[in-house]
Coordinates of C-alpha atoms in Angstrom, one line a residue:
M747 CA 93.9 113.4 103.1
R748 CA 90.3 113.1 104.3
A749 CA 89.9 111.0 107.4
G750 CA 87.2 108.9 105.8
Q751 CA 89.7 107.7 103.2
A752 CA 91.8 105.8 105.7
R753 CA 91.1 102.3 107.0
L754 CA 91.9 101.3 110.6
A755 CA 92.7 97.7 111.5
I756 CA 93.1 96.7 115.1
D757 CA 94.4 93.4 116.5
C758 CA 93.2 93.4 120.1
G759 CA 95.3 90.5 121.5
S760 CA 95.2 89.2 125.0
A761 CA 98.6 90.6 125.8
T762 CA 99.3 93.2 123.2
T763 CA 97.1 95.4 121.0
T764 CA 98.4 96.6 117.6
A765 CA 96.8 98.7 115.0
V766 CA 97.7 100.0 111.5
L767 CA 96.2 102.7 109.3
A768 CA 95.9 101.8 105.6
W769 CA 95.9 104.6 103.1
P770 CA 94.0 104.6 99.7
D771 CA 97.3 104.3 97.7
G772 CA 98.1 100.9 99.3
S773 CA 100.6 102.2 101.9
W774 CA 100.2 101.7 105.6
S775 CA 101.4 103.1 108.9
P776 CA 101.5 101.4 112.3
L777 CA 100.1 103.3 115.2
L778 CA 102.7 104.0 117.9
F779 CA 102.0 104.0 121.6
D780 CA 104.7 105.4 123.8
G781 CA 107.0 105.1 120.8
E782 CA 106.2 101.3 120.3
P783 CA 104.0 99.6 117.7
G784 CA 102.5 97.4 120.4
L785 CA 100.1 98.7 123.2
P786 CA 100.0 96.4 126.2
S787 CA 96.4 95.2 126.6
A788 CA 96.7 95.3 130.4
V789 CA 94.6 97.8 132.3
L790 CA 94.3 99.1 135.8
V791 CA 91.1 100.2 137.3
A792 CA 91.8 103.2 139.5
G793 CA 90.0 104.1 142.7
D794 CA 87.9 106.7 141.0
G795 CA 86.6 104.2 138.4
S796 CA 88.8 105.4 135.6
V797 CA 90.8 102.9 133.5
V798 CA 94.6 103.2 133.0
T799 CA 95.9 101.5 129.9
G800 CA 99.2 100.4 128.3
Q801 CA 102.6 100.9 129.9
R802 CA 101.0 103.3 132.5
A803 CA 98.9 100.4 133.7
W804 CA 102.0 98.2 134.2
Q805 CA 103.8 101.0 136.0
A806 CA 100.8 101.6 138.3
A807 CA 100.6 97.8 139.0
T808 CA 103.6 98.0 141.3
V809 CA 101.7 100.5 143.5
D810 CA 98.2 98.9 143.4
P811 CA 98.6 95.3 142.2
Q812 CA 95.1 94.3 143.3
R813 CA 93.5 96.6 140.7
F814 CA 95.7 95.5 137.8
I815 CA 94.3 93.2 135.1
P816 CA 96.9 91.9 132.7
R817 CA 94.4 90.0 130.5
P818 CA 91.1 91.9 130.2
R819 CA 90.0 90.0 127.2
R820 CA 87.7 87.3 128.8
P821 CA 84.8 85.1 127.8
A822 CA 81.6 87.1 127.0
D823 CA 79.8 86.1 130.2
E824 CA 82.7 86.4 132.6
Q825 CA 82.9 89.2 135.2
V826 CA 86.0 90.8 136.7
S827 CA 86.2 91.7 140.3
V828 CA 88.3 94.7 141.2
A829 CA 88.3 95.7 144.9
D830 CA 85.1 93.8 145.5
V831 CA 83.4 95.7 142.6
Q832 CA 82.3 93.8 139.5
V833 CA 83.6 95.3 136.2
A834 CA 82.5 94.2 132.8
P835 CA 85.4 93.0 130.7
A836 CA 83.9 94.8 127.6
D837 CA 84.4 98.1 129.4
L838 CA 88.1 97.3 130.0
V839 CA 88.7 96.3 126.4
A840 CA 86.9 99.4 125.3
A841 CA 89.4 101.6 127.3
T842 CA 92.2 100.1 125.3
L843 CA 90.3 100.5 122.0
R844 CA 89.6 104.1 122.9
R845 CA 93.3 104.7 123.2
V846 CA 93.7 103.3 119.7
V847 CA 90.9 105.5 118.4
D848 CA 92.4 108.6 119.9
E849 CA 95.8 107.9 118.2
A850 CA 94.1 107.1 114.9
H851 CA 92.1 110.4 115.0
R852 CA 95.3 112.3 115.7
M853 CA 97.1 110.8 112.7
V854 CA 94.3 111.2 110.2
G855 CA 92.7 114.4 111.6
G856 CA 89.2 113.0 112.2
P857 CA 87.1 109.9 112.6
V858 CA 87.9 106.8 110.6
E859 CA 84.8 105.2 109.0
D860 CA 86.3 101.9 107.8
V861 CA 87.3 99.8 110.8
R862 CA 88.5 96.2 110.9
L863 CA 88.9 94.1 114.1
V864 CA 91.0 91.0 114.1
V865 CA 89.4 88.1 116.0
P866 CA 90.7 84.6 116.8
A867 CA 89.4 82.0 114.3
G868 CA 88.0 79.9 117.2
W869 CA 85.7 82.6 118.5
G870 CA 82.0 81.9 118.0
P871 CA 79.1 84.4 117.4
R872 CA 78.8 85.3 121.1
R873 CA 82.3 86.4 121.6
R874 CA 82.4 88.2 118.3
T875 CA 79.2 90.1 119.3
W876 CA 80.9 90.9 122.6
L877 CA 83.9 92.4 120.8
R878 CA 81.6 94.5 118.6
Q879 CA 80.0 95.9 121.8
A880 CA 83.4 96.8 123.2
A881 CA 84.2 98.6 120.0
H882 CA 80.9 100.5 120.1
R883 CA 81.6 101.6 123.7
A884 CA 85.0 102.8 122.5
G885 CA 83.4 105.1 119.9
L886 CA 84.4 103.0 116.9
A887 CA 82.3 102.8 113.7
Q888 CA 80.6 99.5 113.0
P889 CA 83.6 97.2 112.5
R890 CA 84.2 94.4 110.1
L891 CA 85.6 91.3 111.8
V892 CA 88.5 89.5 110.1
E893 CA 89.8 86.2 111.4
A894 CA 93.4 86.4 112.5
P895 CA 94.8 83.5 110.4
V896 CA 93.1 84.8 107.3
A897 CA 94.5 88.3 107.9
V898 CA 98.0 86.8 108.3
A899 CA 97.7 84.8 105.1
S900 CA 96.4 87.8 103.2
D901 CA 99.4 89.8 104.5
A902 CA 101.8 87.1 103.4
L903 CA 100.3 87.2 99.9
A904 CA 100.6 91.0 99.8
S905 CA 104.2 90.8 100.8
G906 CA 105.0 88.7 97.7
V907 CA 104.7 85.1 98.9
Q908 CA 103.8 82.7 96.1
L909 CA 100.8 80.5 97.0
P910 CA 98.8 78.7 94.3
V911 CA 95.1 78.1 94.7
G912 CA 94.5 74.9 96.6
S913 CA 97.6 75.2 98.8
V914 CA 97.4 74.4 102.5
V915 CA 99.2 76.6 105.0
V916 CA 99.5 76.6 108.8
V917 CA 99.4 79.9 110.8
C918 CA 100.8 79.7 114.3
D919 CA 100.1 82.8 116.4
L920 CA 102.5 82.8 119.3
G921 CA 101.6 85.6 121.7
A922 CA 100.7 85.3 125.3
G923 CA 99.1 82.0 124.3
V924 CA 99.1 80.1 121.0
E925 CA 96.5 79.6 118.4
V926 CA 97.2 77.3 115.4
S927 CA 95.0 77.4 112.3
V928 CA 95.1 75.3 109.1
L929 CA 93.9 77.2 106.0
R930 CA 93.4 76.3 102.3
R931 CA 93.6 78.9 99.7
G932 CA 90.5 78.9 97.4
P933 CA 89.7 80.9 94.3
T934 CA 88.0 83.7 96.3
G935 CA 90.0 83.6 99.6
F936 CA 91.1 81.4 102.5
E937 CA 89.1 78.7 104.2
V938 CA 89.9 77.8 107.8
L939 CA 90.0 74.0 108.0
S940 CA 90.8 73.7 111.7
T941 CA 91.8 75.9 114.7
L942 CA 93.2 74.9 118.1
A943 CA 94.3 77.1 121.0
D944 CA 96.3 76.7 124.1
P945 CA 96.9 79.5 126.6
D946 CA 99.8 77.7 128.2
A947 CA 102.0 77.2 125.2
A948 CA 103.6 80.6 124.5
G949 CA 104.7 83.9 126.1
D950 CA 102.9 83.7 129.5
A951 CA 104.0 80.1 130.1
I952 CA 107.6 81.1 129.2
D953 CA 107.5 84.0 131.7
A954 CA 106.2 81.8 134.4
A955 CA 108.9 79.1 133.7
L956 CA 111.6 81.8 133.9
T957 CA 110.3 83.1 137.2
A958 CA 110.3 79.6 138.6
T959 CA 113.8 79.0 137.3
L960 CA 115.4 82.2 138.6
L961 CA 113.5 82.3 141.9
P962 CA 112.9 78.7 142.9
D963 CA 112.2 79.5 146.6
G964 CA 109.0 81.3 146.0
G965 CA 110.2 84.4 144.3
A966 CA 109.2 88.0 145.0
P967 CA 106.4 89.1 147.2
A968 CA 102.9 89.2 145.6
A969 CA 103.0 93.0 145.6
D970 CA 106.1 92.9 143.4
G971 CA 105.0 90.1 141.1
W972 CA 104.0 92.4 138.2
A973 CA 107.1 94.5 138.5
L974 CA 109.2 91.3 138.2
T975 CA 107.2 90.2 135.1
A976 CA 107.8 93.5 133.5
S977 CA 111.5 93.3 134.3
L978 CA 111.8 89.8 132.9
R979 CA 110.2 91.0 129.6
T980 CA 112.6 93.9 129.4
A981 CA 115.5 91.6 130.1
K982 CA 114.5 89.2 127.3
H983 CA 114.4 92.0 124.8
A984 CA 117.8 93.2 126.0
L985 CA 119.3 89.7 125.5
A986 CA 119.1 90.4 121.7
G987 CA 122.3 92.5 122.1
H988 CA 123.8 91.2 125.3
A989 CA 125.1 87.8 126.6
A990 CA 123.4 88.3 130.0
V991 CA 121.2 90.8 131.8
A992 CA 120.7 91.5 135.5
V993 CA 117.0 91.4 136.6
P994 CA 116.3 93.5 139.7
V995 CA 114.3 91.8 142.5
S996 CA 113.0 94.0 145.3
S997 CA 113.1 91.2 147.9
G998 CA 116.8 90.3 147.3
P999 CA 119.8 90.6 145.1
A1000 CA 119.4 90.8 141.3
V1001 CA 119.3 87.6 139.4
V1002 CA 121.1 87.1 136.1
L1003 CA 119.2 86.1 132.9
N1004 CA 121.1 84.7 130.0
H1005 CA 120.3 82.9 126.7
T1006 CA 120.7 79.5 128.2
A1007 CA 118.1 80.2 131.0
V1008 CA 115.6 81.5 128.4
E1009 CA 116.0 78.5 126.1
Q1010 CA 115.7 76.1 129.0
A1011 CA 112.4 77.8 130.1
A1012 CA 111.1 78.2 126.6
R1013 CA 111.9 74.8 125.0
P1014 CA 109.2 72.7 126.8
V1015 CA 106.6 75.4 126.1
L1016 CA 107.5 75.7 122.4
T1017 CA 107.5 71.9 122.2
R1018 CA 103.9 72.0 123.5
A1019 CA 103.1 74.6 120.8
A1020 CA 104.6 72.4 118.1
G1021 CA 102.4 69.5 119.3
L1022 CA 99.4 71.8 118.8
V1023 CA 100.6 72.4 115.2
R1024 CA 100.6 68.6 114.6
D1025 CA 97.1 68.2 116.2
A1026 CA 95.7 71.1 114.1
V1027 CA 97.0 69.4 110.9
D1028 CA 95.5 66.1 112.0
A1029 CA 92.2 67.8 112.8
A1030 CA 92.1 69.4 109.4
E1031 CA 92.4 65.9 107.8
V1032 CA 95.2 66.9 105.5
D1033 CA 98.4 65.1 104.6
P1034 CA 101.2 66.8 106.5
T1035 CA 103.5 66.4 103.5
T1036 CA 101.1 68.6 101.4
V1037 CA 101.4 71.6 103.8
T1038 CA 103.0 74.4 101.8
A1039 CA 104.2 76.6 104.6
L1040 CA 104.1 77.2 108.4
W1041 CA 103.8 80.9 109.1
C1042 CA 104.6 82.2 112.6
V1043 CA 103.4 85.5 114.0
G1044 CA 103.2 87.1 117.4
G1045 CA 105.8 88.5 119.8
T1046 CA 107.0 85.0 120.9
A1047 CA 107.5 84.0 117.3
Q1048 CA 110.6 86.2 117.2
M1049 CA 112.6 83.9 119.5
P1050 CA 115.3 82.1 117.5
L1051 CA 114.5 78.9 119.3
V1052 CA 111.1 78.7 117.6
A1053 CA 112.6 77.7 114.3
D1054 CA 114.6 74.8 115.7
V1055 CA 111.8 73.4 117.8
M1056 CA 109.1 73.7 115.1
T1057 CA 111.4 72.1 112.5
A1058 CA 112.4 69.2 114.8
E1059 CA 108.9 68.5 116.1
T1060 CA 106.7 69.1 113.0
G1061 CA 109.0 68.6 110.1
L1062 CA 107.9 72.0 108.8
R1063 CA 110.4 74.8 108.6
P1064 CA 108.6 77.9 109.8
L1065 CA 108.6 81.3 108.1
L1066 CA 108.6 84.3 110.3
V1067 CA 106.5 86.8 108.4
P1068 CA 107.7 90.4 108.2
D1069 CA 106.8 92.5 111.2
P1070 CA 105.1 89.6 113.0
L1071 CA 103.7 91.8 115.7
V1072 CA 101.6 93.8 113.3
A1073 CA 101.1 91.2 110.5
A1074 CA 97.5 90.3 111.5
A1075 CA 96.5 94.0 111.7
R1076 CA 98.2 94.8 108.4
G1077 CA 96.6 91.9 106.7
A1078 CA 93.1 92.8 108.1
A1079 CA 93.6 96.3 106.7
D1080 CA 94.1 94.9 103.2
A1081 CA 91.8 91.9 103.3
G1082 CA 88.9 92.2 100.9
G1083 CA 89.4 95.9 100.1
L1084 CA 86.6 98.4 100.5
T1085 CA 83.0 97.3 100.5
T1086 CA 80.6 98.5 97.9
E1087 CA 79.1 100.9 100.4
Q1088 CA 82.5 102.5 101.0
T1089 CA 83.8 104.2 97.9
A1090 CA 87.0 105.9 99.1
P1091 CA 89.2 106.6 96.1
V1092 CA 92.5 104.8 95.6
G1093 CA 94.6 107.9 95.0
E1094 CA 94.4 111.5 96.2
P1095 CA 92.2 113.7 93.9
V1096 CA 94.6 116.5 95.0
P1097 CA 98.1 115.0 95.1
S1098 CA 100.6 115.8 97.8
V1099 CA 103.5 118.1 97.2
W1100 CA 105.9 115.2 96.5
R1101 CA 103.4 113.5 94.2
A1102 CA 102.9 116.8 92.3
V1103 CA 106.7 117.0 91.9
A1104 CA 106.9 113.5 90.5
I1105 CA 104.1 114.3 88.0
G1106 CA 105.1 117.9 87.2
V1107 CA 108.9 117.6 86.7
P1108 CA 108.8 115.0 83.8
G1109 CA 105.8 116.8 82.4
F1110 CA 107.6 120.2 82.2
A1111 CA 110.8 118.5 81.1
S1112 CA 108.9 116.9 78.2
L1113 CA 107.4 120.2 77.1
A1114 CA 110.8 121.9 77.4
L1115 CA 112.6 119.3 75.3
V1116 CA 110.1 119.1 72.5
S1117 CA 109.8 122.9 72.3
H1118 CA 113.6 123.3 72.3
A1119 CA 113.9 120.7 69.6
L1120 CA 111.4 122.5 67.3
F1121 CA 112.5 126.0 67.9
T1122 CA 116.3 125.3 67.6
A1123 CA 116.1 123.2 64.4
T1124 CA 118.7 124.4 61.9
W1125 CA 117.5 125.1 58.4
H1126 CA 119.5 124.2 55.3
S1127 CA 119.1 125.0 51.6
G1128 CA 118.1 122.2 49.3
L1129 CA 117.7 121.8 45.5
I1130 CA 113.9 122.2 45.8
R1131 CA 113.2 123.7 49.2
E1132 CA 114.7 124.3 52.6
W1133 CA 115.0 121.3 55.0
A1134 CA 115.4 121.3 58.8
F1135 CA 118.0 119.3 60.7
M1136 CA 116.2 117.9 63.8
N1137 CA 117.6 116.6 67.1
W1138 CA 115.5 113.4 67.0
G1139 CA 117.1 112.2 70.3
E1140 CA 115.6 115.3 72.0
V1141 CA 112.2 114.5 70.5
A1142 CA 112.4 110.8 71.7
M1143 CA 113.3 111.9 75.3
A1144 CA 110.5 114.4 75.3
S1145 CA 108.1 111.6 74.4
V1146 CA 109.4 109.3 77.1
F1147 CA 109.1 112.0 79.8
A1148 CA 105.5 112.7 78.6
V1149 CA 104.5 109.1 79.2
I1150 CA 106.4 109.0 82.5
A1151 CA 104.5 112.1 83.7
C1152 CA 101.1 110.6 82.7
L1153 CA 101.9 107.3 84.5
A1154 CA 103.0 109.1 87.6
A1155 CA 99.5 110.6 87.7
G1156 CA 97.8 107.2 87.2
T1157 CA 96.3 106.7 90.7
V1158 CA 95.2 110.4 90.7
L1159 CA 93.4 109.9 87.4
G1160 CA 91.9 106.7 88.6
S1161 CA 90.4 108.2 91.7
S1162 CA 89.2 111.3 89.8
L1163 CA 87.4 109.1 87.2
A1164 CA 85.9 107.0 89.9
S1165 CA 84.6 110.0 91.8
R1166 CA 82.9 111.3 88.6
T1167 CA 81.3 108.0 87.5
D1168 CA 77.6 108.3 86.7
S1169 CA 76.8 104.6 86.6
G1170 CA 75.9 104.4 90.2
V1171 CA 78.1 101.3 90.7
P1172 CA 81.3 102.2 92.4
L1173 CA 84.6 100.9 91.1
S1174 CA 86.6 98.6 93.4
P1175 CA 90.0 99.8 94.5
A1176 CA 91.7 97.3 92.1
A1177 CA 89.5 98.6 89.2
Q1178 CA 90.3 102.2 90.0
V1179 CA 94.1 101.5 89.9
A1180 CA 93.8 99.6 86.7
T1181 CA 91.6 102.3 85.1
G1182 CA 94.1 105.0 86.2
I1183 CA 97.1 103.1 84.7
L1184 CA 95.3 102.5 81.4
T1185 CA 94.0 106.0 81.2
S1186 CA 97.4 107.5 81.9
A1187 CA 99.1 105.2 79.4
W1188 CA 96.6 106.2 76.6
L1189 CA 96.9 109.9 77.6
G1190 CA 100.7 109.5 77.1
V1191 CA 100.1 108.1 73.7
A1192 CA 97.8 111.0 72.8
V1193 CA 100.4 113.6 74.0
V1194 CA 103.3 112.1 72.0
G1195 CA 101.0 111.8 69.0
M1196 CA 100.2 115.4 69.3
Y1197 CA 103.9 116.1 69.4
A1198 CA 104.3 114.3 66.1
V1199 CA 101.4 116.1 64.4
V1200 CA 102.4 119.6 65.6
G1201 CA 106.1 119.0 64.9
S1202 CA 105.5 117.7 61.4
Q1203 CA 103.3 120.7 60.6
Y1204 CA 105.7 123.2 62.1
I1205 CA 108.8 121.8 60.4
G1206 CA 106.9 120.9 57.2
T1207 CA 108.1 117.3 57.0
E1208 CA 106.5 113.9 56.8
L1209 CA 104.4 112.8 59.8
G1210 CA 106.0 109.3 59.6
A1211 CA 109.4 110.5 60.8
F1212 CA 108.0 112.2 63.9
L1213 CA 105.8 109.2 64.7
R1214 CA 108.9 106.9 64.6
W1215 CA 110.7 109.1 67.1
T1216 CA 107.7 109.7 69.4
L1217 CA 105.9 106.3 69.4
L1218 CA 108.6 103.7 69.1
P1219 CA 110.7 104.9 72.1
V1220 CA 107.6 104.7 74.4
A1221 CA 106.3 101.3 73.1
P1222 CA 108.1 99.2 75.7
I1223 CA 106.9 101.4 78.6
L1224 CA 103.4 101.1 77.3
L1225 CA 103.6 97.3 77.3
V1226 CA 104.8 97.3 80.9
A1227 CA 101.9 99.6 81.8
M1228 CA 99.4 97.1 80.3
V1229 CA 100.9 94.4 82.4
L1230 CA 100.7 96.6 85.5
A1231 CA 97.0 97.4 84.8
L1232 CA 96.2 93.7 84.5
I1233 CA 98.0 92.9 87.8
A1234 CA 96.2 95.7 89.6
F1235 CA 92.8 94.6 88.2
R1236 CA 93.3 90.9 89.1
Q1237 CA 94.7 91.9 92.5
W1238 CA 97.6 89.5 92.0
R1239 CA 100.0 91.8 93.9
T1240 CA 100.1 95.2 95.5
P1241 CA 103.6 96.8 95.3
R1242 CA 105.4 97.7 98.5
G1243 CA 104.7 101.3 99.3
G1244 CA 101.5 101.4 97.2
W1245 CA 100.8 102.1 93.5
S1246 CA 101.4 105.9 93.7
E1247 CA 105.0 105.4 94.9
F1248 CA 105.5 102.6 92.5
L1249 CA 104.6 104.8 89.5
A1250 CA 106.9 107.7 90.4
F1251 CA 110.0 107.8 88.2
P1252 CA 113.2 109.2 89.9
V1253 CA 113.1 113.0 89.6
S1254 CA 116.9 113.3 89.7
S1255 CA 117.3 111.2 86.6
T1256 CA 114.7 113.3 84.8
L1257 CA 116.4 116.6 85.6
T1258 CA 120.0 115.5 84.8
A1259 CA 119.0 113.9 81.5
T1260 CA 116.9 116.9 80.5
V1261 CA 119.6 119.5 81.2
G1262 CA 122.1 117.2 79.4
M1263 CA 120.0 117.0 76.2
V1264 CA 119.4 120.7 76.2
L1265 CA 123.1 121.3 76.4
V1266 CA 123.7 118.8 73.6
Q1267 CA 121.1 120.6 71.4
W1268 CA 122.6 124.0 72.2
S1269 CA 126.0 122.8 71.1
L1270 CA 125.0 121.3 67.8
P1271 CA 125.5 124.4 65.7
A1272 CA 129.2 124.6 66.7
T1273 CA 130.5 124.4 63.2
Y1274 CA 128.3 127.4 62.2
S1275 CA 129.4 129.6 65.1
P1276 CA 133.0 130.8 64.6
G1277 CA 134.7 131.6 67.9
M1278 CA 132.3 129.4 69.9
E1279 CA 133.7 126.0 68.9
V1280 CA 135.5 125.4 72.2
W1281 CA 132.6 126.4 74.4
L1282 CA 130.1 124.6 72.4
G1283 CA 132.3 121.5 72.4
L1284 CA 132.5 121.6 76.2
G1285 CA 128.7 122.0 76.3
S1286 CA 128.3 119.0 74.2
R1287 CA 130.6 116.8 76.4
L1288 CA 128.9 118.1 79.5
G1289 CA 125.5 117.3 78.1
G1290 CA 126.5 113.8 77.3
L1291 CA 128.0 113.4 80.7
L1292 CA 124.7 114.5 82.4
I1293 CA 122.7 112.1 80.2
G1294 CA 125.0 109.3 81.3
V1295 CA 124.4 110.3 85.0
G1296 CA 120.7 110.2 84.3
V1297 CA 121.0 106.7 82.9
I1298 CA 122.9 105.4 85.9
T1299 CA 120.5 107.2 88.3
A1300 CA 117.6 105.3 86.8
L1301 CA 119.4 101.9 86.7
V1302 CA 121.2 101.9 90.0
S1303 CA 120.2 102.7 93.6
G1304 CA 122.6 103.7 96.3
W1305 CA 125.0 106.6 96.0
W1306 CA 128.2 104.6 96.2
L1307 CA 127.2 102.2 93.5
R1308 CA 126.0 105.1 91.4
L1309 CA 129.4 106.8 91.8
V1310 CA 131.4 103.7 90.9
M1311 CA 129.3 102.9 87.8
G1312 CA 128.3 106.4 86.9
V1313 CA 131.7 107.9 86.4
P1314 CA 132.9 105.6 83.6
F1315 CA 129.5 105.4 81.9
A1316 CA 129.1 109.2 82.0
I1317 CA 132.5 109.5 80.4
L1318 CA 131.4 107.1 77.7
T1319 CA 128.3 109.0 76.9
A1320 CA 130.3 112.2 76.8
T1321 CA 132.5 110.8 74.1
L1322 CA 129.7 109.3 72.1
V1323 CA 127.6 112.5 71.8
G1324 CA 127.8 114.3 68.5
R1325 CA 125.9 115.9 65.8
Y1326 CA 124.7 112.7 64.1
N1327 CA 124.3 110.4 67.0
T1328 CA 122.0 112.2 69.4
G1329 CA 119.5 109.5 68.7
T1330 CA 121.9 106.8 69.9
V1331 CA 122.5 108.6 73.2
A1332 CA 118.8 109.1 73.7
G1333 CA 118.3 105.4 72.9
L1334 CA 120.6 104.6 75.8
Y1335 CA 118.4 106.6 78.0
V1336 CA 115.2 105.0 76.6
V1337 CA 116.7 101.6 77.4
A1338 CA 117.5 102.7 80.9
V1339 CA 113.9 103.9 81.5
T1340 CA 112.5 100.6 80.2
A1341 CA 114.9 98.7 82.4
W1342 CA 113.8 100.7 85.4
W1343 CA 110.2 99.8 84.8
L1344 CA 111.0 96.1 84.3
A1345 CA 113.2 96.0 87.4
R1346 CA 110.5 97.7 89.4
L1347 CA 107.9 95.2 88.1
W1348 CA 110.2 92.3 89.0
T1349 CA 111.5 93.4 92.4
R1350 CA 108.3 94.9 93.8
I1351 CA 105.6 92.7 92.3
L1352 CA 106.7 89.5 90.6
Y1353 CA 109.6 88.4 92.8
T1354 CA 109.6 87.7 96.6
A1355 CA 112.3 89.5 98.4
P1356 CA 115.3 87.3 99.4
S1357 CA 114.5 87.8 103.1
Q1358 CA 110.9 86.5 102.6
P1359 CA 111.2 83.4 100.5
R1360 CA 108.8 80.5 101.1
G1361 CA 110.2 77.8 103.2
N1362 CA 113.1 79.9 104.6
L1363 CA 113.3 81.5 108.0
V1364 CA 113.6 85.3 108.2
P1365 CA 116.2 86.0 110.9
P1366 CA 114.2 86.7 114.0
G1367 CA 114.4 89.8 116.1
P1368 CA 114.4 90.1 119.9
P1369 CA 111.8 88.0 121.6
R1370 CA 108.6 89.7 122.7
S1371 CA 105.8 88.2 124.7

């Protein structure tokens, strides 16, 4: 993949910086720093003027705490003094952004042209310009700024949350501090109705309260303060799997941190954050009973106590969005799509090896089946002329695999057509996907129509019989393809994993069903081959067995469930297969393929996953500040 096709979105928070790379097919990858998706925003200015970032800055803070800056993101006109030397905060933030740039370049193999930066909704023009300057110093391309609550809301929609136009939602970003925004969904996007922020109502305040609780007599020496803070955060994460954790203190014996201590320290802070939610709703001048959802993001949002406090104090049951630490960056990567000046294709003009397999296997299987059906037809004498006995089930399966192969190439076709347009007006990513799906569907119709024409001419029979066995089996799949093209064009949903992965039919099902039908066709002349009846009968049963395996492979995921359901069903298809009912067995496979497309449409686009329903709380993970 060319570097320019990727999109980089960065959420440079006050405590943690996260970033994701979005690919043209709709998939995304988080950037990892020291094995974690979050890069601490803290920096340390070394004696030689270099800036140490991330975990290395926290480690160096224990040696030289006076040069450590845990929150480099400051107001635009504020200066930072390090060892009596004034340092511009933009240079410090640029050091962290440069670390992100280096990791992004490593992943894509070159510079990324499309860059998004997440900014708090409450920032004015001056602070936004300041962040652009920091990005420029880090070597980033001219970024597009996306407001954090809008990015979170866009990510929630992309994950399948149902939100009608006109709905009002609250986004509560619980990181080092808290920012609460009230948004209304309009026909063209989200409108921020109000935004309130409080630096003392989230992670930093909880850490300070824990320190005061565990060390009431003044705590550790100043030189060890940052080491203690780091130890407290590590301990909070460890509490996810332990009842209590010992926190080392250099000035004395270790102190014990347990769930009760964390809740006692966090409850007043979270109650203050809940009050900010109420104030933000009042400032937006909306009726609290009309608020559709309260979405919580940020590291602190993963604390189990958040749900209880927010529900009790606001009357709204919060929804912890998936991957709350990277939700804003992920939403910014998808928000708005590419601009008209950036015409990166939606799919790869040259598909990857796995994508080529997903396209090539059903394509070759289709050609093999239709050729085998025509070349192995048995001829019989009639009163007027000879007639051919055809395996219509093999023709039907060949047609289905032809359409499957074409649809698997949908995003590749869409990007290829977009790159060759002569209109001068680039297609949007949604239009490219929709165009690719429609083109591939009609290409599939053309291929199976060609099968019918060539087959009828070769066999010397009516075209209508071939059309029935080539077009009718693929009609339900074509209807689903039309729905998918409409969804892609209107941008109602983007399937998890992207459109390329969505359109790829299971290769294992294709292979087993193809081999099974070839065996069935090979065994059909059993009564005309003396001495071969036993072997041909075994071939027929084995072929039916493999077709049944192909059906279950398409319908069921998970090897244990496939084994439990596949064995009896494969035995059933093995007993059903015979000279005059190959069409019935093929019909079972056609139904399975149609059911696979419908299930994929429902589970990945139309229906929200059970772990992410509106109004329910996703079980939180370990707390992060």
